Structures are given as structure tokens and as C-alpha cells.
Amino acid sequence: MTTTTATAPAPTSALNASRTTATAARVLRQLRHDPRTIALMILIPCLMLILLRYVFDGSPRTFDNIGASLLGIFPLITMFLVTSIATLRERTSGTLERLLAMPLGKGDVIAGYALAFGTLAIIQSALATGLALWLLGLDVTGSPWLLLLVALLDALLGTALGLFVSAFAASEFQAVQFMPAVIFPQLLLCGLFTPRDNMHPVLEAISNVLPMSYAVDGMNEVLKHTDMTANFIRDALIVAGCALLVLTLGAATLRRRTA
């Protein structure tokens, strides 16, 4: 008599739209029961912009000069923080382990998480952009839609970075510790505090390979030019390309922790 041993179905490699959307829907259902996380993602950037506006209440031009840049930076930071912690929670609770035991490709898992958090990023970016332009009086020369586009790309980049670093953290505390290593250097070198060409040549060279630099450059293009410029297109493509690259790396590092 011969016996057969049941084995777990092998994960498929091709990205599948139905599996991706099913994963995204599951993540969104879980987030729906976590109002604090939703509030952090959607409301904190808006509150930070309001605070910034009244910090510079006596100097509205200063708010105009840096408000557009921070409109992209705040969503990036909050999406990085929330996504890294939420994804790590999925790992430590065993949810991600169970997903990987199913006939579900790594790309489906990462794309599903990115789609779920990206949906919230769209809401976050739209609210922050609308608030800055129509309630806080942010004065930009270019189209508000271009400002929204860069804010959305920045939020998606933060989501991708959060998904990626969650693979290297063993606890939520460790996930938070990645912020000084991943976000703070970009914040200092992105050109927010001083033009990048005024920096030491070594620091300028480093800033040229950091995606947040191009996020700030893209916002500044909208701030100063009425039409879509070639530099804006370059900056937007670089930010989008970096987000896609980091998501690909995140899928490559995704693995089961048990046999």
C-alpha cells in the first residue's frame, strides 16, 4: 500500500490581480478596526500643516516657501512609520506566515499591502493638499493637481520604504528605530533647510541619490512654475521609480520564518 503526504501548495510566482485585491481588502478590513492607526495616517499630516502655518503666522511667505516641500515630506514620514509597524505586526502575529503558506505569490502579498496602504495614502494626500491650498492659503504658481501628484508619490514611497524595512525588524520598537537611519538623513539632505548645491560636495553627492531630494525638488517646481516642466517630470519619475524598486526589493526579502 502506498501513502501520500499532503504538502502545502507552492506559492505562485506570477502577480495576480484577484489575489492582490483580496489581500488588500483583508488589510483594509483589519485597519478599519484600528481607528488610531487611521487617524495617525490621515490626520497627523493635516495637523502638522496647521501647526506649521501658525508657527509662521507673522511670515506667510516663509510658509509658502517650505509648506509645499513639507506637504510631501509629512505624508512620506507618517506612511513609513505606520506601514512598517503595521506590517511587522502582521509578521509577529503569524498572519503573514499563514499567507505565505497559501498559493499566494510574494508579489501578490507585497502588492496587496501596497494597494491597501496606497488607498489610504490617496485620501491622506488629498486631504493635506486641499487643506494647505484652500484653508491655509498656501500660494503655489503651478497646478494643484501636480502638487497632489507629488504628495501622493511621496506617500507611496513612504509606504514602500515601510514595507521594506519591516523585513529587518524583530519588534515594533526596532521598526521605529529605522526612522533615524532611513528618514532623518534624507530629511537633512533633501534641500529643505538649505539648497543642495550649497552643501559640502560629498553631502550634495549623497543627496543626489536620495529619493526625498527629488520629492522636494518636484514640489519646488510646482511652487515656481505655471506649467509642467521637464525637471518636474524627471523628479516625479524618480520618486515613482524608487517606490517601485523598493517594493520589488520588499518582495524579494519576503520569506517564511518557519519551514
PDB file of C-alpha atoms in Angstrom:
ATOM      1  CA  MET A   1       0.000   0.000   0.000  1.00  0.00           C
ATOM      2  CA  THR A   2       1.300   3.414  -0.908  1.00  0.00           C
ATOM      3  CA  THR A   3       0.693   6.513   1.135  1.00  0.00           C
ATOM      4  CA  THR A   4       0.706  10.105   0.075  1.00  0.00           C
ATOM      5  CA  THR A   5       1.866  13.008   2.142  1.00  0.00           C
ATOM      6  CA  ALA A   6      -0.067  16.253   1.955  1.00  0.00           C
ATOM      7  CA  THR A   7       2.066  19.235   1.237  1.00  0.00           C
ATOM      8  CA  ALA A   8       1.275  22.912   1.317  1.00  0.00           C
ATOM      9  CA  PRO A   9       0.579  24.314  -2.130  1.00  0.00           C
ATOM     10  CA  ALA A  10       3.550  26.044  -3.637  1.00  0.00           C
ATOM     11  CA  PRO A  11       3.259  29.804  -3.957  1.00  0.00           C
ATOM     12  CA  THR A  12       2.670  31.030  -7.444  1.00  0.00           C
ATOM     13  CA  SER A  13       5.164  33.428  -8.904  1.00  0.00           C
ATOM     14  CA  ALA A  14       3.044  35.484 -11.279  1.00  0.00           C
ATOM     15  CA  LEU A  15       1.325  38.592  -9.983  1.00  0.00           C
ATOM     16  CA  ASN A  16      -2.420  38.029  -9.995  1.00  0.00           C
ATOM     17  CA  ALA A  17      -4.940  40.870  -9.799  1.00  0.00           C
ATOM     18  CA  SER A  18      -7.618  38.943  -7.880  1.00  0.00           C
ATOM     19  CA  ARG A  19      -5.159  37.647  -5.276  1.00  0.00           C
ATOM     20  CA  THR A  20      -3.662  41.124  -4.892  1.00  0.00           C
ATOM     21  CA  THR A  21      -7.026  42.824  -4.389  1.00  0.00           C
ATOM     22  CA  ALA A  22      -8.136  40.102  -1.955  1.00  0.00           C
ATOM     23  CA  THR A  23      -5.003  40.723   0.119  1.00  0.00           C
ATOM     24  CA  ALA A  24      -5.595  44.488   0.008  1.00  0.00           C
ATOM     25  CA  ALA A  25      -9.238  44.053   1.063  1.00  0.00           C
ATOM     26  CA  ARG A  26      -8.183  41.930   4.061  1.00  0.00           C
ATOM     27  CA  VAL A  27      -5.648  44.557   5.187  1.00  0.00           C
ATOM     28  CA  LEU A  28      -8.226  47.336   4.850  1.00  0.00           C
ATOM     29  CA  ARG A  29     -10.753  45.335   6.885  1.00  0.00           C
ATOM     30  CA  GLN A  30      -8.197  44.995   9.658  1.00  0.00           C
ATOM     31  CA  LEU A  31      -7.283  48.683   9.534  1.00  0.00           C
ATOM     32  CA  ARG A  32     -10.963  49.575   9.794  1.00  0.00           C
ATOM     33  CA  HIS A  33     -10.932  48.192  13.335  1.00  0.00           C
ATOM     34  CA  ASP A  34      -7.869  50.283  14.269  1.00  0.00           C
ATOM     35  CA  PRO A  35      -9.095  53.893  14.314  1.00  0.00           C
ATOM     36  CA  ARG A  36      -5.910  55.188  15.972  1.00  0.00           C
ATOM     37  CA  THR A  37      -3.796  53.986  13.054  1.00  0.00           C
ATOM     38  CA  ILE A  38      -6.197  55.501  10.541  1.00  0.00           C
ATOM     39  CA  ALA A  39      -6.170  58.791  12.453  1.00  0.00           C
ATOM     40  CA  LEU A  40      -2.369  58.783  12.524  1.00  0.00           C
ATOM     41  CA  MET A  41      -2.132  58.240   8.766  1.00  0.00           C
ATOM     42  CA  ILE A  42      -4.836  60.671   7.684  1.00  0.00           C
ATOM     43  CA  LEU A  43      -4.993  63.410  10.313  1.00  0.00           C
ATOM     44  CA  ILE A  44      -1.420  63.879  11.574  1.00  0.00           C
ATOM     45  CA  PRO A  45      -0.063  65.416   8.312  1.00  0.00           C
ATOM     46  CA  CYS A  46      -3.012  67.836   8.309  1.00  0.00           C
ATOM     47  CA  LEU A  47      -2.431  68.786  11.933  1.00  0.00           C
ATOM     48  CA  MET A  48       1.281  69.302  11.276  1.00  0.00           C
ATOM     49  CA  LEU A  49       0.494  71.621   8.365  1.00  0.00           C
ATOM     50  CA  ILE A  50      -1.920  73.642  10.515  1.00  0.00           C
ATOM     51  CA  LEU A  51       0.719  73.930  13.235  1.00  0.00           C
ATOM     52  CA  LEU A  52       3.341  74.983  10.694  1.00  0.00           C
ATOM     53  CA  ARG A  53       1.042  77.614   9.197  1.00  0.00           C
ATOM     54  CA  TYR A  54       0.541  79.357  12.527  1.00  0.00           C
ATOM     55  CA  VAL A  55       4.150  78.975  13.588  1.00  0.00           C
ATOM     56  CA  PHE A  56       4.870  81.286  10.634  1.00  0.00           C
ATOM     57  CA  ASP A  57       1.737  83.374  11.157  1.00  0.00           C
ATOM     58  CA  GLY A  58       3.736  86.611  11.003  1.00  0.00           C
ATOM     59  CA  SER A  59       5.674  85.495   7.910  1.00  0.00           C
ATOM     60  CA  PRO A  60       3.277  83.915   5.401  1.00  0.00           C
ATOM     61  CA  ARG A  61       5.942  83.875   2.657  1.00  0.00           C
ATOM     62  CA  THR A  62       8.010  81.505   4.761  1.00  0.00           C
ATOM     63  CA  PHE A  63       5.060  79.124   4.916  1.00  0.00           C
ATOM     64  CA  ASP A  64       4.697  79.395   1.136  1.00  0.00           C
ATOM     65  CA  ASN A  65       8.389  78.597   0.649  1.00  0.00           C
ATOM     66  CA  ILE A  66       8.553  75.480   2.809  1.00  0.00           C
ATOM     67  CA  GLY A  67       4.899  74.437   3.038  1.00  0.00           C
ATOM     68  CA  ALA A  68       4.907  72.771  -0.370  1.00  0.00           C
ATOM     69  CA  SER A  69       8.003  70.731   0.490  1.00  0.00           C
ATOM     70  CA  LEU A  70       6.575  69.620   3.828  1.00  0.00           C
ATOM     71  CA  LEU A  71       3.332  68.719   2.083  1.00  0.00           C
ATOM     72  CA  GLY A  72       5.326  65.897   0.529  1.00  0.00           C
ATOM     73  CA  ILE A  73       7.574  65.105   3.483  1.00  0.00           C
ATOM     74  CA  PHE A  74       4.875  64.722   6.161  1.00  0.00           C
ATOM     75  CA  PRO A  75       2.926  62.001   4.270  1.00  0.00           C
ATOM     76  CA  LEU A  76       6.166  60.156   3.489  1.00  0.00           C
ATOM     77  CA  ILE A  77       7.172  60.063   7.149  1.00  0.00           C
ATOM     78  CA  THR A  78       3.769  59.047   8.516  1.00  0.00           C
ATOM     79  CA  MET A  79       3.223  56.345   5.884  1.00  0.00           C
ATOM     80  CA  PHE A  80       6.711  54.959   6.542  1.00  0.00           C
ATOM     81  CA  LEU A  81       6.101  54.770  10.285  1.00  0.00           C
ATOM     82  CA  VAL A  82       2.599  53.294  10.158  1.00  0.00           C
ATOM     83  CA  THR A  83       3.292  50.845   7.334  1.00  0.00           C
ATOM     84  CA  SER A  84       6.461  49.450   8.919  1.00  0.00           C
ATOM     85  CA  ILE A  85       4.759  48.904  12.284  1.00  0.00           C
ATOM     86  CA  ALA A  86       1.505  47.515  10.848  1.00  0.00           C
ATOM     87  CA  THR A  87       3.335  45.099   8.536  1.00  0.00           C
ATOM     88  CA  LEU A  88       5.627  43.955  11.322  1.00  0.00           C
ATOM     89  CA  ARG A  89       2.560  43.303  13.478  1.00  0.00           C
ATOM     90  CA  GLU A  90       1.284  41.038  10.695  1.00  0.00           C
ATOM     91  CA  ARG A  91       4.595  39.166  10.756  1.00  0.00           C
ATOM     92  CA  THR A  92       4.785  38.705  14.525  1.00  0.00           C
ATOM     93  CA  SER A  93       1.121  37.667  14.826  1.00  0.00           C
ATOM     94  CA  GLY A  94       1.639  34.882  12.270  1.00  0.00           C
ATOM     95  CA  THR A  95      -0.773  36.350   9.719  1.00  0.00           C
ATOM     96  CA  LEU A  96       1.928  36.858   7.114  1.00  0.00           C
ATOM     97  CA  GLU A  97       3.238  33.351   7.791  1.00  0.00           C
ATOM     98  CA  ARG A  98      -0.169  31.875   7.040  1.00  0.00           C
ATOM     99  CA  LEU A  99      -0.491  33.921   3.871  1.00  0.00           C
ATOM    100  CA  LEU A 100       2.854  32.670   2.597  1.00  0.00           C
ATOM    101  CA  ALA A 101       1.750  29.070   3.248  1.00  0.00           C
ATOM    102  CA  MET A 102      -1.104  29.586   0.794  1.00  0.00           C
ATOM    103  CA  PRO A 103      -0.814  29.530  -3.011  1.00  0.00           C
ATOM    104  CA  LEU A 104      -0.086  33.225  -2.933  1.00  0.00           C
ATOM    105  CA  GLY A 105       2.922  34.802  -4.631  1.00  0.00           C
ATOM    106  CA  LYS A 106       5.264  37.132  -2.761  1.00  0.00           C
ATOM    107  CA  GLY A 107       4.437  39.805  -5.301  1.00  0.00           C
ATOM    108  CA  ASP A 108       0.717  39.387  -4.534  1.00  0.00           C
ATOM    109  CA  VAL A 109       1.346  39.894  -0.818  1.00  0.00           C
ATOM    110  CA  ILE A 110       3.531  42.974  -1.232  1.00  0.00           C
ATOM    111  CA  ALA A 111       1.303  44.455  -3.946  1.00  0.00           C
ATOM    112  CA  GLY A 112      -1.781  43.824  -1.792  1.00  0.00           C
ATOM    113  CA  TYR A 113      -0.273  45.591   1.195  1.00  0.00           C
ATOM    114  CA  ALA A 114       0.918  48.437  -1.046  1.00  0.00           C
ATOM    115  CA  LEU A 115      -2.554  48.752  -2.587  1.00  0.00           C
ATOM    116  CA  ALA A 116      -4.248  48.869   0.829  1.00  0.00           C
ATOM    117  CA  PHE A 117      -1.911  51.442   2.324  1.00  0.00           C
ATOM    118  CA  GLY A 118      -1.774  53.280  -1.007  1.00  0.00           C
ATOM    119  CA  THR A 119      -5.555  53.737  -0.843  1.00  0.00           C
ATOM    120  CA  LEU A 120      -5.157  55.465   2.495  1.00  0.00           C
ATOM    121  CA  ALA A 121      -2.236  57.435   1.067  1.00  0.00           C
ATOM    122  CA  ILE A 122      -4.545  58.823  -1.639  1.00  0.00           C
ATOM    123  CA  ILE A 123      -7.027  60.000   1.000  1.00  0.00           C
ATOM    124  CA  GLN A 124      -4.242  61.415   3.139  1.00  0.00           C
ATOM    125  CA  SER A 125      -2.611  63.305   0.263  1.00  0.00           C
ATOM    126  CA  ALA A 126      -5.916  64.706  -0.997  1.00  0.00           C
ATOM    127  CA  LEU A 127      -6.906  65.988   2.449  1.00  0.00           C
ATOM    128  CA  ALA A 128      -3.494  67.506   3.174  1.00  0.00           C
ATOM    129  CA  THR A 129      -3.256  69.172  -0.240  1.00  0.00           C
ATOM    130  CA  GLY A 130      -6.786  70.560  -0.073  1.00  0.00           C
ATOM    131  CA  LEU A 131      -6.200  71.837   3.447  1.00  0.00           C
ATOM    132  CA  ALA A 132      -2.918  73.544   2.532  1.00  0.00           C
ATOM    133  CA  LEU A 133      -4.257  75.207  -0.603  1.00  0.00           C
ATOM    134  CA  TRP A 134      -7.800  76.221   0.260  1.00  0.00           C
ATOM    135  CA  LEU A 135      -7.864  76.620   4.024  1.00  0.00           C
ATOM    136  CA  LEU A 136      -4.286  77.541   4.967  1.00  0.00           C
ATOM    137  CA  GLY A 137      -3.702  79.720   1.907  1.00  0.00           C
ATOM    138  CA  LEU A 138      -0.577  78.015   0.535  1.00  0.00           C
ATOM    139  CA  ASP A 139       0.370  80.041  -2.542  1.00  0.00           C
ATOM    140  CA  VAL A 140       1.708  77.966  -5.434  1.00  0.00           C
ATOM    141  CA  THR A 141       2.228  79.035  -9.035  1.00  0.00           C
ATOM    142  CA  GLY A 142       1.589  75.658 -10.646  1.00  0.00           C
ATOM    143  CA  SER A 143      -1.415  73.365 -10.791  1.00  0.00           C
ATOM    144  CA  PRO A 144      -2.821  71.977  -7.524  1.00  0.00           C
ATOM    145  CA  TRP A 145      -3.175  68.618  -9.300  1.00  0.00           C
ATOM    146  CA  LEU A 146       0.588  68.457  -9.795  1.00  0.00           C
ATOM    147  CA  LEU A 147       1.065  69.235  -6.109  1.00  0.00           C
ATOM    148  CA  LEU A 148      -1.334  66.417  -5.257  1.00  0.00           C
ATOM    149  CA  LEU A 149       0.514  64.056  -7.599  1.00  0.00           C
ATOM    150  CA  VAL A 150       3.857  64.621  -5.882  1.00  0.00           C
ATOM    151  CA  ALA A 151       2.279  64.350  -2.420  1.00  0.00           C
ATOM    152  CA  LEU A 152       0.738  61.024  -3.444  1.00  0.00           C
ATOM    153  CA  LEU A 153       4.004  59.711  -4.881  1.00  0.00           C
ATOM    154  CA  ASP A 154       5.773  60.702  -1.657  1.00  0.00           C
ATOM    155  CA  ALA A 155       3.174  58.874   0.444  1.00  0.00           C
ATOM    156  CA  LEU A 156       3.532  55.785  -1.746  1.00  0.00           C
ATOM    157  CA  LEU A 157       7.311  55.980  -1.386  1.00  0.00           C
ATOM    158  CA  GLY A 158       6.897  56.078   2.398  1.00  0.00           C
ATOM    159  CA  THR A 159       4.628  53.032   2.143  1.00  0.00           C
ATOM    160  CA  ALA A 160       7.204  51.146   0.068  1.00  0.00           C
ATOM    161  CA  LEU A 161      10.029  52.012   2.471  1.00  0.00           C
ATOM    162  CA  GLY A 162       7.926  50.919   5.434  1.00  0.00           C
ATOM    163  CA  LEU A 163       7.117  47.574   3.824  1.00  0.00           C
ATOM    164  CA  PHE A 164      10.785  47.045   3.020  1.00  0.00           C
ATOM    165  CA  VAL A 165      12.295  47.813   6.439  1.00  0.00           C
ATOM    166  CA  SER A 166       9.672  45.734   8.261  1.00  0.00           C
ATOM    167  CA  ALA A 167      11.503  42.649   6.954  1.00  0.00           C
ATOM    168  CA  PHE A 168      14.568  43.549   9.035  1.00  0.00           C
ATOM    169  CA  ALA A 169      12.871  44.357  12.356  1.00  0.00           C
ATOM    170  CA  ALA A 170      12.019  41.828  15.056  1.00  0.00           C
ATOM    171  CA  SER A 171       9.781  44.138  17.096  1.00  0.00           C
ATOM    172  CA  GLU A 172       7.765  47.313  16.704  1.00  0.00           C
ATOM    173  CA  PHE A 173      10.431  49.174  18.670  1.00  0.00           C
ATOM    174  CA  GLN A 174      13.062  48.090  16.150  1.00  0.00           C
ATOM    175  CA  ALA A 175      10.787  49.241  13.305  1.00  0.00           C
ATOM    176  CA  VAL A 176      10.639  52.705  14.878  1.00  0.00           C
ATOM    177  CA  GLN A 177      14.428  52.676  15.233  1.00  0.00           C
ATOM    178  CA  PHE A 178      14.755  52.504  11.457  1.00  0.00           C
ATOM    179  CA  MET A 179      13.365  56.042  11.161  1.00  0.00           C
ATOM    180  CA  PRO A 180      16.606  57.787  12.227  1.00  0.00           C
ATOM    181  CA  ALA A 181      18.538  55.582   9.808  1.00  0.00           C
ATOM    182  CA  VAL A 182      16.220  55.804   6.805  1.00  0.00           C
ATOM    183  CA  ILE A 183      14.246  59.049   7.113  1.00  0.00           C
ATOM    184  CA  PHE A 184      16.300  61.569   9.098  1.00  0.00           C
ATOM    185  CA  PRO A 185      19.349  61.641   6.757  1.00  0.00           C
ATOM    186  CA  GLN A 186      17.031  62.243   3.809  1.00  0.00           C
ATOM    187  CA  LEU A 187      15.239  64.992   5.742  1.00  0.00           C
ATOM    188  CA  LEU A 188      18.518  66.803   6.439  1.00  0.00           C
ATOM    189  CA  LEU A 189      19.883  66.432   2.899  1.00  0.00           C
ATOM    190  CA  CYS A 190      16.746  66.920   0.798  1.00  0.00           C
ATOM    191  CA  GLY A 191      17.211  70.685   0.373  1.00  0.00           C
ATOM    192  CA  LEU A 192      14.534  71.736   2.839  1.00  0.00           C
ATOM    193  CA  PHE A 193      16.922  73.633   5.118  1.00  0.00           C
ATOM    194  CA  THR A 194      19.408  74.848   2.510  1.00  0.00           C
ATOM    195  CA  PRO A 195      19.790  74.451  -1.263  1.00  0.00           C
ATOM    196  CA  ARG A 196      21.557  71.193  -2.034  1.00  0.00           C
ATOM    197  CA  ASP A 197      24.176  72.922  -4.191  1.00  0.00           C
ATOM    198  CA  ASN A 198      25.261  74.916  -1.091  1.00  0.00           C
ATOM    199  CA  MET A 199      26.162  71.734   0.793  1.00  0.00           C
ATOM    200  CA  HIS A 200      29.572  70.143   1.069  1.00  0.00           C
ATOM    201  CA  PRO A 201      30.247  68.309  -2.244  1.00  0.00           C
ATOM    202  CA  VAL A 202      30.183  64.917  -0.515  1.00  0.00           C
ATOM    203  CA  LEU A 203      26.808  65.619   1.080  1.00  0.00           C
ATOM    204  CA  GLU A 204      25.467  67.007  -2.193  1.00  0.00           C
ATOM    205  CA  ALA A 205      26.534  63.812  -3.954  1.00  0.00           C
ATOM    206  CA  ILE A 206      24.743  61.728  -1.311  1.00  0.00           C
ATOM    207  CA  SER A 207      21.613  63.870  -1.581  1.00  0.00           C
ATOM    208  CA  ASN A 208      21.565  63.246  -5.331  1.00  0.00           C
ATOM    209  CA  VAL A 209      20.803  59.564  -4.759  1.00  0.00           C
ATOM    210  CA  LEU A 210      18.169  60.011  -2.042  1.00  0.00           C
ATOM    211  CA  PRO A 211      14.532  59.942  -3.234  1.00  0.00           C
ATOM    212  CA  MET A 212      13.299  62.584  -0.797  1.00  0.00           C
ATOM    213  CA  SER A 213      15.554  65.119  -2.545  1.00  0.00           C
ATOM    214  CA  TYR A 214      13.563  64.670  -5.745  1.00  0.00           C
ATOM    215  CA  ALA A 215      10.277  64.817  -3.849  1.00  0.00           C
ATOM    216  CA  VAL A 216      11.250  68.266  -2.545  1.00  0.00           C
ATOM    217  CA  ASP A 217      12.554  69.313  -5.973  1.00  0.00           C
ATOM    218  CA  GLY A 218       9.254  68.284  -7.565  1.00  0.00           C
ATOM    219  CA  MET A 219       7.274  70.337  -5.052  1.00  0.00           C
ATOM    220  CA  ASN A 220       9.515  73.339  -5.680  1.00  0.00           C
ATOM    221  CA  GLU A 221       8.907  73.036  -9.422  1.00  0.00           C
ATOM    222  CA  VAL A 222       5.154  73.324  -8.810  1.00  0.00           C
ATOM    223  CA  LEU A 223       5.777  76.219  -6.430  1.00  0.00           C
ATOM    224  CA  LYS A 224       7.688  78.245  -9.021  1.00  0.00           C
ATOM    225  CA  HIS A 225       6.379  77.289 -12.492  1.00  0.00           C
ATOM    226  CA  THR A 226       2.927  77.545 -14.002  1.00  0.00           C
ATOM    227  CA  ASP A 227       3.380  74.603 -16.378  1.00  0.00           C
ATOM    228  CA  MET A 228       4.689  71.083 -16.025  1.00  0.00           C
ATOM    229  CA  THR A 229       8.443  71.300 -16.588  1.00  0.00           C
ATOM    230  CA  ALA A 230      10.934  68.679 -17.730  1.00  0.00           C
ATOM    231  CA  ASN A 231      12.528  68.804 -14.293  1.00  0.00           C
ATOM    232  CA  PHE A 232       9.162  68.092 -12.684  1.00  0.00           C
ATOM    233  CA  ILE A 233       8.641  65.055 -14.896  1.00  0.00           C
ATOM    234  CA  ARG A 234      12.141  63.829 -14.044  1.00  0.00           C
ATOM    235  CA  ASP A 235      11.568  64.294 -10.319  1.00  0.00           C
ATOM    236  CA  ALA A 236       8.179  62.559 -10.368  1.00  0.00           C
ATOM    237  CA  LEU A 237       9.539  59.607 -12.356  1.00  0.00           C
ATOM    238  CA  ILE A 238      12.483  59.198  -9.986  1.00  0.00           C
ATOM    239  CA  VAL A 239      10.227  59.154  -6.917  1.00  0.00           C
ATOM    240  CA  ALA A 240       7.855  56.684  -8.591  1.00  0.00           C
ATOM    241  CA  GLY A 241      10.763  54.546  -9.789  1.00  0.00           C
ATOM    242  CA  CYS A 242      12.284  54.453  -6.301  1.00  0.00           C
ATOM    243  CA  ALA A 243       8.947  53.369  -4.823  1.00  0.00           C
ATOM    244  CA  LEU A 244       8.643  50.577  -7.390  1.00  0.00           C
ATOM    245  CA  LEU A 245      12.245  49.482  -6.805  1.00  0.00           C
ATOM    246  CA  VAL A 246      11.786  49.348  -3.040  1.00  0.00           C
ATOM    247  CA  LEU A 247       8.561  47.345  -3.435  1.00  0.00           C
ATOM    248  CA  THR A 248      10.428  44.881  -5.651  1.00  0.00           C
ATOM    249  CA  LEU A 249      13.157  44.554  -3.051  1.00  0.00           C
ATOM    250  CA  GLY A 250      10.490  44.072  -0.405  1.00  0.00           C
ATOM    251  CA  ALA A 251       9.014  41.163  -2.360  1.00  0.00           C
ATOM    252  CA  ALA A 252      12.494  39.661  -2.756  1.00  0.00           C
ATOM    253  CA  THR A 253      13.159  39.780   1.002  1.00  0.00           C
ATOM    254  CA  LEU A 254       9.734  38.360   1.921  1.00  0.00           C
ATOM    255  CA  ARG A 255      10.160  34.871   3.315  1.00  0.00           C
ATOM    256  CA  ARG A 256       8.635  32.358   5.667  1.00  0.00           C
ATOM    257  CA  ARG A 257      10.284  32.153   9.060  1.00  0.00           C
ATOM    258  CA  THR A 258       9.325  28.524   9.590  1.00  0.00           C
ATOM    259  CA  ALA A 259       9.769  25.549   7.288  1.00  0.00           C
TER     260      ALA A 259
END
